[in-house]
Each structure stands twice: as C-alpha cells, then as structure tokens.
Tab-separated table of C-alpha atoms and ligand atoms in Angstrom:
chain	number	residue	atom	x	y	z
A	1	MET	CA	94.289	-125.927	11.192
A	2	ASP	CA	90.540	-126.369	10.700
A	3	SER	CA	89.470	-123.285	8.707
A	4	SER	CA	86.163	-123.086	10.605
A	5	VAL	CA	88.120	-122.310	13.779
A	6	THR	CA	88.903	-118.616	14.080
A	7	SER	CA	90.280	-118.308	17.592
A	8	THR	CA	90.992	-120.120	20.824
A	9	GLU	CA	90.539	-119.298	24.464
A	10	PHE	CA	92.061	-121.061	27.465
A	11	THR	CA	90.424	-122.626	30.484
A	12	ALA	CA	91.924	-122.466	33.977
A	13	THR	CA	93.971	-125.581	33.112
A	14	ASP	CA	95.224	-123.928	29.914
A	15	ALA	CA	93.580	-126.617	27.783
A	16	PRO	CA	92.668	-124.889	24.523
A	17	VAL	CA	88.943	-124.549	23.867
A	18	ARG	CA	88.112	-124.222	20.198
A	19	ILE	CA	85.680	-121.452	19.355
A	20	PRO	CA	83.983	-122.173	16.044
A	21	GLY	CA	83.773	-119.332	13.571
A	22	PRO	CA	80.427	-117.924	12.421
A	23	ALA	CA	78.027	-120.572	11.101
A	24	THR	CA	77.059	-118.436	8.078
A	25	PRO	CA	78.400	-115.375	6.205
A	26	TYR	CA	75.461	-113.404	7.697
A	27	GLN	CA	76.593	-114.296	11.219
A	28	GLY	CA	80.062	-113.067	10.237
A	29	ASP	CA	78.502	-109.721	9.241
A	30	ILE	CA	76.683	-109.501	12.587
A	31	ALA	CA	79.821	-110.390	14.549
A	32	ARG	CA	81.699	-107.599	12.721
A	33	TYR	CA	78.811	-105.174	13.279
A	34	TRP	CA	78.841	-105.646	17.071
A	35	ASP	CA	82.638	-105.855	17.276
A	36	GLY	CA	82.723	-102.379	15.710
A	37	GLU	CA	79.820	-100.847	17.634
A	38	ALA	CA	80.715	-97.962	19.955
A	39	ARG	CA	77.744	-95.592	19.812
A	40	PRO	CA	77.828	-92.931	22.535
A	41	VAL	CA	74.130	-93.579	23.259
A	42	ASN	CA	75.105	-97.019	24.547
A	43	LEU	CA	78.432	-96.251	26.220
A	44	ARG	CA	77.389	-93.017	27.942
A	45	LEU	CA	74.206	-94.616	29.284
A	46	GLY	CA	76.152	-97.661	30.524
A	47	ASP	CA	78.676	-95.401	32.248
A	48	VAL	CA	75.883	-94.140	34.526
A	49	ASP	CA	76.130	-97.230	36.763
A	50	GLY	CA	78.167	-99.846	34.887
A	51	LEU	CA	75.226	-101.770	33.400
A	52	TYR	CA	75.720	-101.744	29.624
A	53	HIS	CA	72.567	-102.422	27.599
A	54	HIS	CA	71.797	-102.823	23.926
A	55	HIS	CA	68.048	-102.615	24.233
A	56	TYR	CA	65.482	-99.878	24.619
A	57	GLY	CA	63.533	-98.445	27.529
A	58	ILE	CA	60.034	-98.596	28.970
A	59	GLY	CA	58.034	-96.580	31.479
A	60	ASP	CA	57.000	-93.010	32.104
A	61	VAL	CA	59.597	-90.265	31.969
A	62	ASP	CA	60.204	-88.672	35.380
A	63	ASP	CA	59.955	-84.968	34.535
A	64	THR	CA	60.924	-83.906	38.041
A	65	ALA	CA	64.192	-85.884	37.775
A	66	LEU	CA	64.920	-84.168	34.441
A	67	GLY	CA	64.296	-80.655	35.704
A	68	ASP	CA	64.777	-77.517	33.640
A	69	PRO	CA	66.010	-78.043	30.032
A	70	GLN	CA	67.993	-74.793	30.350
A	71	ASP	CA	69.935	-76.197	33.310
A	72	SER	CA	73.620	-76.983	32.523
A	73	GLU	CA	73.152	-80.454	34.071
A	74	TYR	CA	70.065	-81.262	31.966
A	75	GLU	CA	71.801	-83.466	29.340
A	76	LYS	CA	73.452	-85.514	32.094
A	77	LYS	CA	70.059	-86.000	33.744
A	78	LEU	CA	68.503	-86.951	30.408
A	79	ILE	CA	71.146	-89.654	29.878
A	80	ALA	CA	70.517	-91.001	33.396
A	81	GLU	CA	66.780	-91.028	32.685
A	82	LEU	CA	67.146	-92.945	29.389
A	83	HIS	CA	69.371	-95.434	31.202
A	84	ARG	CA	66.856	-95.827	34.028
A	85	LEU	CA	64.164	-96.696	31.456
A	86	GLU	CA	66.444	-99.260	29.759
A	87	SER	CA	67.179	-100.942	33.104
A	88	ALA	CA	63.444	-100.874	33.884
A	89	GLN	CA	62.893	-102.814	30.649
A	90	ALA	CA	65.355	-105.513	31.785
A	91	GLU	CA	63.692	-105.705	35.221
A	92	VAL	CA	60.331	-106.358	33.538
A	93	LEU	CA	61.877	-109.165	31.484
A	94	LEU	CA	63.501	-110.702	34.585
A	95	GLY	CA	60.209	-110.371	36.450
A	96	HIS	CA	58.668	-112.820	33.971
A	97	LEU	CA	61.277	-115.564	34.503
A	98	GLY	CA	59.310	-117.070	37.415
A	99	ASP	CA	60.758	-118.387	40.689
A	100	ILE	CA	64.502	-118.556	40.196
A	101	GLY	CA	66.763	-119.843	42.975
A	102	SER	CA	70.480	-119.297	43.579
A	103	GLU	CA	71.223	-122.860	42.388
A	104	ASP	CA	69.595	-122.263	39.017
A	105	THR	CA	71.315	-121.541	35.709
A	106	LEU	CA	69.871	-119.031	33.242
A	107	VAL	CA	70.789	-118.496	29.591
A	108	ASP	CA	70.903	-115.072	27.895
A	109	ALA	CA	70.762	-115.675	24.132
A	110	GLY	CA	72.420	-112.690	22.437
A	111	CYS	CA	73.784	-111.160	25.642
A	112	GLY	CA	75.467	-108.063	24.207
A	113	ARG	CA	77.688	-106.327	26.787
A	114	GLY	CA	75.997	-108.278	29.576
A	115	GLY	CA	73.879	-105.697	31.436
A	116	SER	CA	70.870	-108.020	31.734
A	117	MET	CA	73.073	-110.898	32.919
A	118	VAL	CA	74.483	-108.814	35.774
A	119	MET	CA	70.987	-107.701	36.766
A	120	ALA	CA	69.733	-111.324	36.715
A	121	HIS	CA	72.564	-112.454	38.991
A	122	GLN	CA	72.039	-109.529	41.358
A	123	ARG	CA	68.318	-110.285	41.532
A	124	PHE	CA	68.397	-114.102	41.896
A	125	GLY	CA	71.968	-114.957	43.017
A	126	CYS	CA	72.014	-117.564	40.229
A	127	LYS	CA	74.452	-118.460	37.446
A	128	VAL	CA	73.944	-116.739	34.110
A	129	GLU	CA	75.484	-117.962	30.863
A	130	GLY	CA	75.419	-115.579	27.910
A	131	VAL	CA	76.228	-116.021	24.239
A	132	THR	CA	77.008	-113.387	21.625
A	133	LEU	CA	78.578	-113.518	18.164
A	134	SER	CA	80.899	-110.662	19.082
A	135	ALA	CA	84.240	-111.388	20.784
A	136	LYS	CA	84.468	-107.699	21.768
A	137	GLN	CA	81.108	-107.887	23.537
A	138	ALA	CA	81.959	-111.156	25.300
A	139	ASP	CA	85.287	-109.693	26.495
A	140	PHE	CA	83.518	-106.551	27.677
A	141	ALA	CA	80.871	-108.554	29.580
A	142	ASN	CA	83.475	-110.828	31.185
A	143	ARG	CA	85.631	-107.848	32.177
A	144	ARG	CA	82.630	-106.243	33.898
A	145	ALA	CA	81.869	-109.545	35.673
A	146	HIS	CA	85.481	-109.626	36.958
A	147	GLU	CA	85.310	-106.004	38.098
A	148	LEU	CA	82.134	-106.837	40.021
A	149	ARG	CA	83.750	-110.080	41.324
A	150	ILE	CA	80.869	-112.155	39.986
A	151	GLN	CA	82.871	-113.979	37.301
A	152	ASP	CA	82.013	-117.321	38.938
A	153	HIS	CA	78.352	-116.639	38.258
A	154	VAL	CA	78.205	-114.521	35.115
A	155	ARG	CA	79.979	-115.560	31.935
A	156	ALA	CA	79.698	-114.578	28.290
A	157	ARG	CA	81.069	-116.630	25.431
A	158	VAL	CA	81.359	-116.257	21.699
A	159	CYS	CA	78.797	-118.706	20.430
A	160	ASN	CA	75.889	-119.067	18.036
A	161	MET	CA	72.639	-119.030	20.007
A	162	LEU	CA	71.230	-121.640	17.594
A	163	ALA	CA	73.841	-124.238	18.593
A	164	THR	CA	74.898	-123.677	22.198
A	165	PRO	CA	77.101	-125.967	24.294
A	166	PHE	CA	74.557	-126.022	27.129
A	167	GLU	CA	73.261	-129.294	28.523
A	168	THR	CA	69.844	-130.531	27.377
A	169	GLY	CA	66.988	-129.864	29.848
A	170	ARG	CA	69.150	-128.013	32.401
A	171	ALA	CA	68.310	-124.273	32.250
A	172	ALA	CA	65.612	-122.992	34.613
A	173	ALA	CA	64.945	-120.092	32.246
A	174	SER	CA	66.314	-118.459	29.124
A	175	TRP	CA	65.660	-115.277	27.213
A	176	ASN	CA	66.233	-113.107	24.158
A	177	ASN	CA	66.323	-109.399	24.860
A	178	GLU	CA	66.121	-107.714	21.436
A	179	SER	CA	68.227	-110.412	19.816
A	180	SER	CA	65.707	-112.720	18.114
A	181	MET	CA	65.536	-110.562	14.942
A	182	TYR	CA	68.943	-111.933	13.906
A	183	VAL	CA	67.926	-115.575	13.631
A	184	ASP	CA	65.395	-117.985	12.173
A	185	LEU	CA	62.683	-118.451	14.806
A	186	GLN	CA	62.178	-122.171	14.169
A	187	ASP	CA	65.879	-122.786	14.778
A	188	LEU	CA	65.904	-120.436	17.775
A	189	PHE	CA	62.981	-121.995	19.625
A	190	ALA	CA	64.208	-125.512	18.873
A	191	GLU	CA	67.405	-124.609	20.758
A	192	HIS	CA	65.644	-122.909	23.703
A	193	SER	CA	63.293	-125.877	23.945
A	194	ARG	CA	66.283	-128.219	24.059
A	195	ILE	CA	68.210	-126.416	26.810
A	196	LEU	CA	65.207	-125.596	29.045
A	197	LYS	CA	63.971	-128.013	31.668
A	198	VAL	CA	60.317	-129.028	31.384
A	199	GLY	CA	58.423	-126.397	33.358
A	200	GLY	CA	61.173	-123.851	32.625
A	201	ARG	CA	60.396	-120.376	31.365
A	202	TYR	CA	61.367	-118.596	28.150
A	203	VAL	CA	60.982	-114.814	27.805
A	204	THR	CA	61.576	-112.485	24.902
A	205	ILE	CA	61.253	-108.744	24.531
A	206	THR	CA	61.295	-107.959	20.850
A	207	GLY	CA	60.156	-105.618	18.131
A	208	CYS	CA	57.878	-107.407	15.674
A	209	TRP	CA	55.838	-106.316	12.687
A	210	ASN	CA	52.116	-106.401	13.148
A	211	PRO	CA	50.182	-108.766	10.851
A	212	ARG	CA	47.153	-106.503	11.279
A	213	TYR	CA	49.069	-103.837	9.319
A	214	GLY	CA	49.548	-106.279	6.414
A	215	GLN	CA	53.257	-106.470	5.584
A	216	PRO	CA	56.424	-104.837	7.007
A	217	SER	CA	56.056	-101.043	6.646
A	218	LYS	CA	58.751	-98.763	5.211
A	219	TRP	CA	59.733	-97.908	8.805
A	220	VAL	CA	60.234	-101.575	9.652
A	221	SER	CA	62.354	-101.940	6.498
A	222	GLN	CA	64.384	-98.913	7.608
A	223	ILE	CA	65.020	-100.470	11.041
A	224	ASN	CA	66.089	-103.731	9.381
A	225	ALA	CA	68.538	-101.893	7.121
A	226	HIS	CA	69.897	-99.779	9.998
A	227	PHE	CA	70.750	-102.800	12.175
A	228	GLU	CA	71.237	-105.477	9.459
A	229	CYS	CA	68.498	-107.495	11.148
A	230	ASN	CA	65.308	-109.210	9.967
A	231	ILE	CA	62.300	-108.332	12.096
A	232	HIS	CA	59.726	-111.143	12.305
A	233	SER	CA	55.966	-110.816	12.549
A	234	ARG	CA	53.995	-111.404	15.733
A	235	ARG	CA	52.312	-114.341	14.005
A	236	GLU	CA	55.674	-115.970	13.277
A	237	TYR	CA	56.628	-115.817	16.990
A	238	MET	CA	53.403	-117.527	18.038
A	239	ARG	CA	53.649	-120.226	15.387
A	240	ALA	CA	57.326	-121.020	16.002
A	241	MET	CA	56.834	-121.184	19.785
A	242	ALA	CA	53.871	-123.545	19.395
A	243	ASP	CA	56.015	-125.741	17.137
A	244	HIS	CA	58.619	-126.116	19.894
A	245	ARG	CA	56.652	-126.816	23.076
A	246	LEU	CA	56.790	-123.185	24.226
A	247	VAL	CA	53.315	-122.162	25.379
A	248	PRO	CA	52.732	-118.422	25.930
A	249	GLN	CA	51.810	-117.625	29.515
A	250	ALA	CA	51.861	-113.843	29.036
A	251	VAL	CA	51.878	-111.654	25.956
A	252	VAL	CA	52.317	-107.982	26.810
A	253	ASP	CA	52.175	-105.192	24.253
A	254	LEU	CA	54.846	-102.794	25.541
A	255	THR	CA	54.394	-100.366	22.629
A	256	PRO	CA	52.683	-97.617	24.677
A	257	ASP	CA	55.319	-98.081	27.413
A	258	THR	CA	58.296	-97.626	25.085
A	259	LEU	CA	57.066	-94.509	23.248
A	260	PRO	CA	58.044	-92.081	26.071
A	261	TYR	CA	61.615	-93.441	25.910
A	262	TRP	CA	61.799	-92.777	22.159
A	263	GLU	CA	60.242	-89.344	22.391
A	264	LEU	CA	62.741	-88.375	25.084
A	265	ARG	CA	65.654	-89.917	23.199
A	266	ALA	CA	64.685	-87.962	20.045
A	267	THR	CA	65.366	-84.724	21.970
A	268	SER	CA	68.832	-85.757	23.189
A	269	SER	CA	72.270	-85.007	21.757
A	270	LEU	CA	72.850	-88.760	21.435
A	271	VAL	CA	70.329	-89.378	18.638
A	272	THR	CA	71.454	-91.915	16.046
A	273	GLY	CA	68.940	-91.155	13.282
A	274	ILE	CA	66.724	-94.216	13.836
A	275	GLU	CA	64.391	-92.535	16.354
A	276	ASP	CA	61.730	-91.420	13.818
A	277	ALA	CA	61.458	-94.928	12.317
A	278	PHE	CA	60.614	-96.354	15.758
A	279	ILE	CA	58.235	-93.532	16.675
A	280	ASN	CA	56.408	-93.567	13.317
A	281	SER	CA	56.050	-97.351	13.126
A	282	TYR	CA	54.823	-97.637	16.702
A	283	LYS	CA	52.322	-94.859	16.022
A	284	ASP	CA	51.009	-96.172	12.673
A	285	GLY	CA	50.525	-99.658	14.169
A	286	SER	CA	52.925	-101.419	11.792
A	287	PHE	CA	55.397	-102.317	14.537
A	288	GLN	CA	54.975	-103.525	18.117
A	289	TYR	CA	57.249	-103.825	21.128
A	290	LEU	CA	56.231	-107.143	22.630
A	291	LEU	CA	57.060	-109.255	25.660
A	292	ILE	CA	56.235	-112.944	25.396
A	293	ALA	CA	56.742	-115.257	28.374
A	294	ALA	CA	56.274	-118.939	27.600
A	295	ASP	CA	56.308	-122.194	29.571
A	296	ARG	CA	58.410	-125.066	28.276
A	297	VAL	CA	55.895	-127.902	28.420
B	1	SAM	C1	70.668	-105.665	20.119
B	1	SAM	S1	71.863	-106.661	20.863
B	1	SAM	C2	71.040	-107.133	22.380
B	1	SAM	C3	72.023	-107.395	23.501
B	1	SAM	C4	71.441	-107.763	24.859
B	1	SAM	N1	70.429	-108.791	24.757
B	1	SAM	C5	70.901	-106.566	25.599
B	1	SAM	O1	69.718	-106.538	25.898
B	1	SAM	O2	71.687	-105.666	25.908
B	1	SAM	C6	71.798	-108.119	19.867
B	1	SAM	C7	72.749	-109.220	20.310
B	1	SAM	O3	72.414	-110.426	19.631
B	1	SAM	C8	73.606	-111.099	19.347
B	1	SAM	N2	73.370	-112.095	18.295
B	1	SAM	C9	72.815	-111.920	17.073
B	1	SAM	N3	72.775	-113.099	16.417
B	1	SAM	C10	73.310	-114.025	17.239
B	1	SAM	C11	73.558	-115.426	17.137
B	1	SAM	N4	73.236	-116.130	16.058
B	1	SAM	N5	74.134	-116.041	18.190
B	1	SAM	C12	74.484	-115.363	19.304
B	1	SAM	N6	74.277	-114.043	19.452
B	1	SAM	C13	73.701	-113.379	18.438
B	1	SAM	C14	74.567	-110.022	18.971
B	1	SAM	O4	75.889	-110.505	19.022
B	1	SAM	C15	74.215	-108.977	20.044
B	1	SAM	O5	74.955	-109.268	21.202
B	2	GPP	C1	63.520	-103.489	18.772
B	2	GPP	C2	64.475	-103.819	17.672
B	2	GPP	C3	63.939	-103.996	16.320
B	2	GPP	C4	65.775	-103.951	17.950
B	2	GPP	C5	66.827	-104.325	16.988
B	2	GPP	C6	68.017	-104.804	17.754
B	2	GPP	C7	68.810	-103.694	18.338
B	2	GPP	C8	69.853	-103.178	17.475
B	2	GPP	C9	68.585	-103.221	19.579
B	2	GPP	C10	69.252	-102.090	20.260
B	2	GPP	O1	70.636	-102.082	20.203
B	2	GPP	P1	71.453	-100.768	20.596
B	2	GPP	O2	71.145	-100.377	22.002
B	2	GPP	O3	72.878	-101.040	20.272
B	2	GPP	O4	70.866	-99.680	19.588
B	2	GPP	P2	70.996	-98.071	19.699
B	2	GPP	O5	72.392	-97.739	19.379
B	2	GPP	O6	69.967	-97.571	18.720
B	2	GPP	O7	70.645	-97.676	21.121
B	3	MG	MG1	71.027	-98.517	22.875
C-alpha cells in the first residue's frame, strides 16, 4: 500500500476514496493537535445551541443578559454570552461573502467542527464544502450535518487546504476563519485564487502581528507556541493577496470589537491560560484581529 495513504473512506457506491496523509510533518502535528483537542471552553459553548466554533468572539457584552455574578445561573449565562459573541463573529464573516444564492458552493478552508459551515448553509441555503486536517473534526462536523439533516449541503473532509480537490473557478466564495496561521500565505492564496470564480469573494478573519509594532511581540510568540501556529504580519497578508489576484474590498480592524470577549472570558471558569497574551498584545498594539474581504479579479 502507498505509504502516503493513511486511511480510506467510502462513497455511496462503496468505491474506496483514498485520503492522502499529511503533506508535511508539521501538518501531521496539527492533525494530531486537533484530533486530541477537547477543551471545555469549546465544547460547553458549542453545547449551547449545537454550533461548535474554534474561533473567538466580537461585539459588546450584554450585561443585562449576564445578570448578577452572585446568581447560581451566572456561569451558565456567561457561557451563553461567550458563545453568542463567537457566533456573531461568524455572522460578520458571512456578511462579507456578498450575494450568495442557494445554487452556489462555498469553501471553508480549515473548517474545524463546522459551526461556520452550518451557519452559512442556514443563511444562504447553499452548499458548503469544508476541509480540515483532523479526521475527528471532520467526523464531528459531518455527524452534526446528519443530525440537522443538511448532509446533502454541508460536508467536511480531511484534506490539506493548500491542495483541495475542488474544481477550478467554481466556488462563489471561500474563507479562512482563524485558520490561515497554519499555512504559507503564498500557497494559501494561490489555492483560493484557483478555486474561486472570477468575481468571487474571499474572506478571512485572522489574528496578525502589526508591522507598526516592529516584529512579533513576546505575546504573539506565546500565542504561536500555545497553538503550534505561525502568525503572519498584516503586511504579508496584503502582499500575498495582491500576488494572487485577490484585491481587498474591505479591511476591518476588529481588535476593539474582540477585547470585550477576552475580558469576559478571562473572568470565566473555562479559562485556558492564553487570555492574557491576547489581551496584552491587543492592548500594546503588537497584534490585531483583522477581517479582510477580497474580490477575485
Ligand atoms: C482554529 S481552528 C478554526 C476552525 C474553524 N475555521 C472555526 O472557525 O471554527 C483551525 C483549523 O484549521 C485547520 N487547518 C490547519 N492547517 C490546515 C491545512 N493545511 N489544511 C486544512 N486544514 C487546516 C485545522 O485542522 C483546524 O480545523
Ligand atoms: C486569532 C488566533 C491567533 C487564532 C489561532 C487559531 C486558534 C487556535 C483559534 C481558536 O481555536 P479554539 O477555539 O480551539 O481556541 P480556544 O480553546 O482558546 O478557545
Ligand atoms: Mg474556542
């Protein structure tokens, strides 16, 4: 058997489909990382309404919804509030995809457990194809799609986002929601540019280091070490997009909008230890939470 093939899955006709193994040892590390991930902050928030996210939140905290911190229900309300802010983040990303019809196909590059894919289908009625390195995440996302009876429209597969099986020039829109810090940006935007139709839309929400600060700060280095990722600079995003026919239509600094989420999260029982690195780097200007929406020209 070809040693680059690590597993198989079966289509409806039972014809085996070969799933290539990770393209690099690093991708193998990332696949293992997400296969093993089960942090309560992600599972408990997802349990609120069945949308499981691996990204952060934006928007003002609703203090009236939280109520009295002494209340026995306060922690439950806090979890619901963090989850509401994470879903609000995904809605903002989807709101930048442009006019999407039910006949369109969208691509979620680095889809995690699939929360954004479900939201995209519910919003547009379209097909959504997701890729992740993690078989556990893809299984989770596909199980949720079955439970919601939307498996004909929402599908995750184990696949490298830099070499997808999607047809050239077919996707109406594609995105990376906090997943571009795991890949080379030249390779990433070459692939998005290939799969998008001319006039299609690409959107990313990402954390990037700020060239105005100089170099990655110690907080940015801490975030990289925590998640085994490699945060790029804002400048690198702009340059790599320009190199691949992706022309920014909107660049939104979401840093002030994400700080309330982090400050609330830092008070919860579900802290993971990375909260101060985000808060400090957003506050000292070394790190930015950015949305970039670009036209494929
Ligand atoms: C922080 S999670 C974001 C998940 C999802 N976008 C969300 O918003 O919930 C990062 C995701 O990127 C995926 N990823 C990282 N490198 C990848 C690659 N080369 N190809 C496909 N997926 C990748 C991981 O498997 C994981 O699902
Ligand atoms: C903005 C940046 C730099 C993001 C890095 C990618 C990442 C790990 C996102 C959140 O995942 P998660 O939801 O699994 O993380 P956590 O467990 O901290 O909520
Ligand atoms: Mg999370």
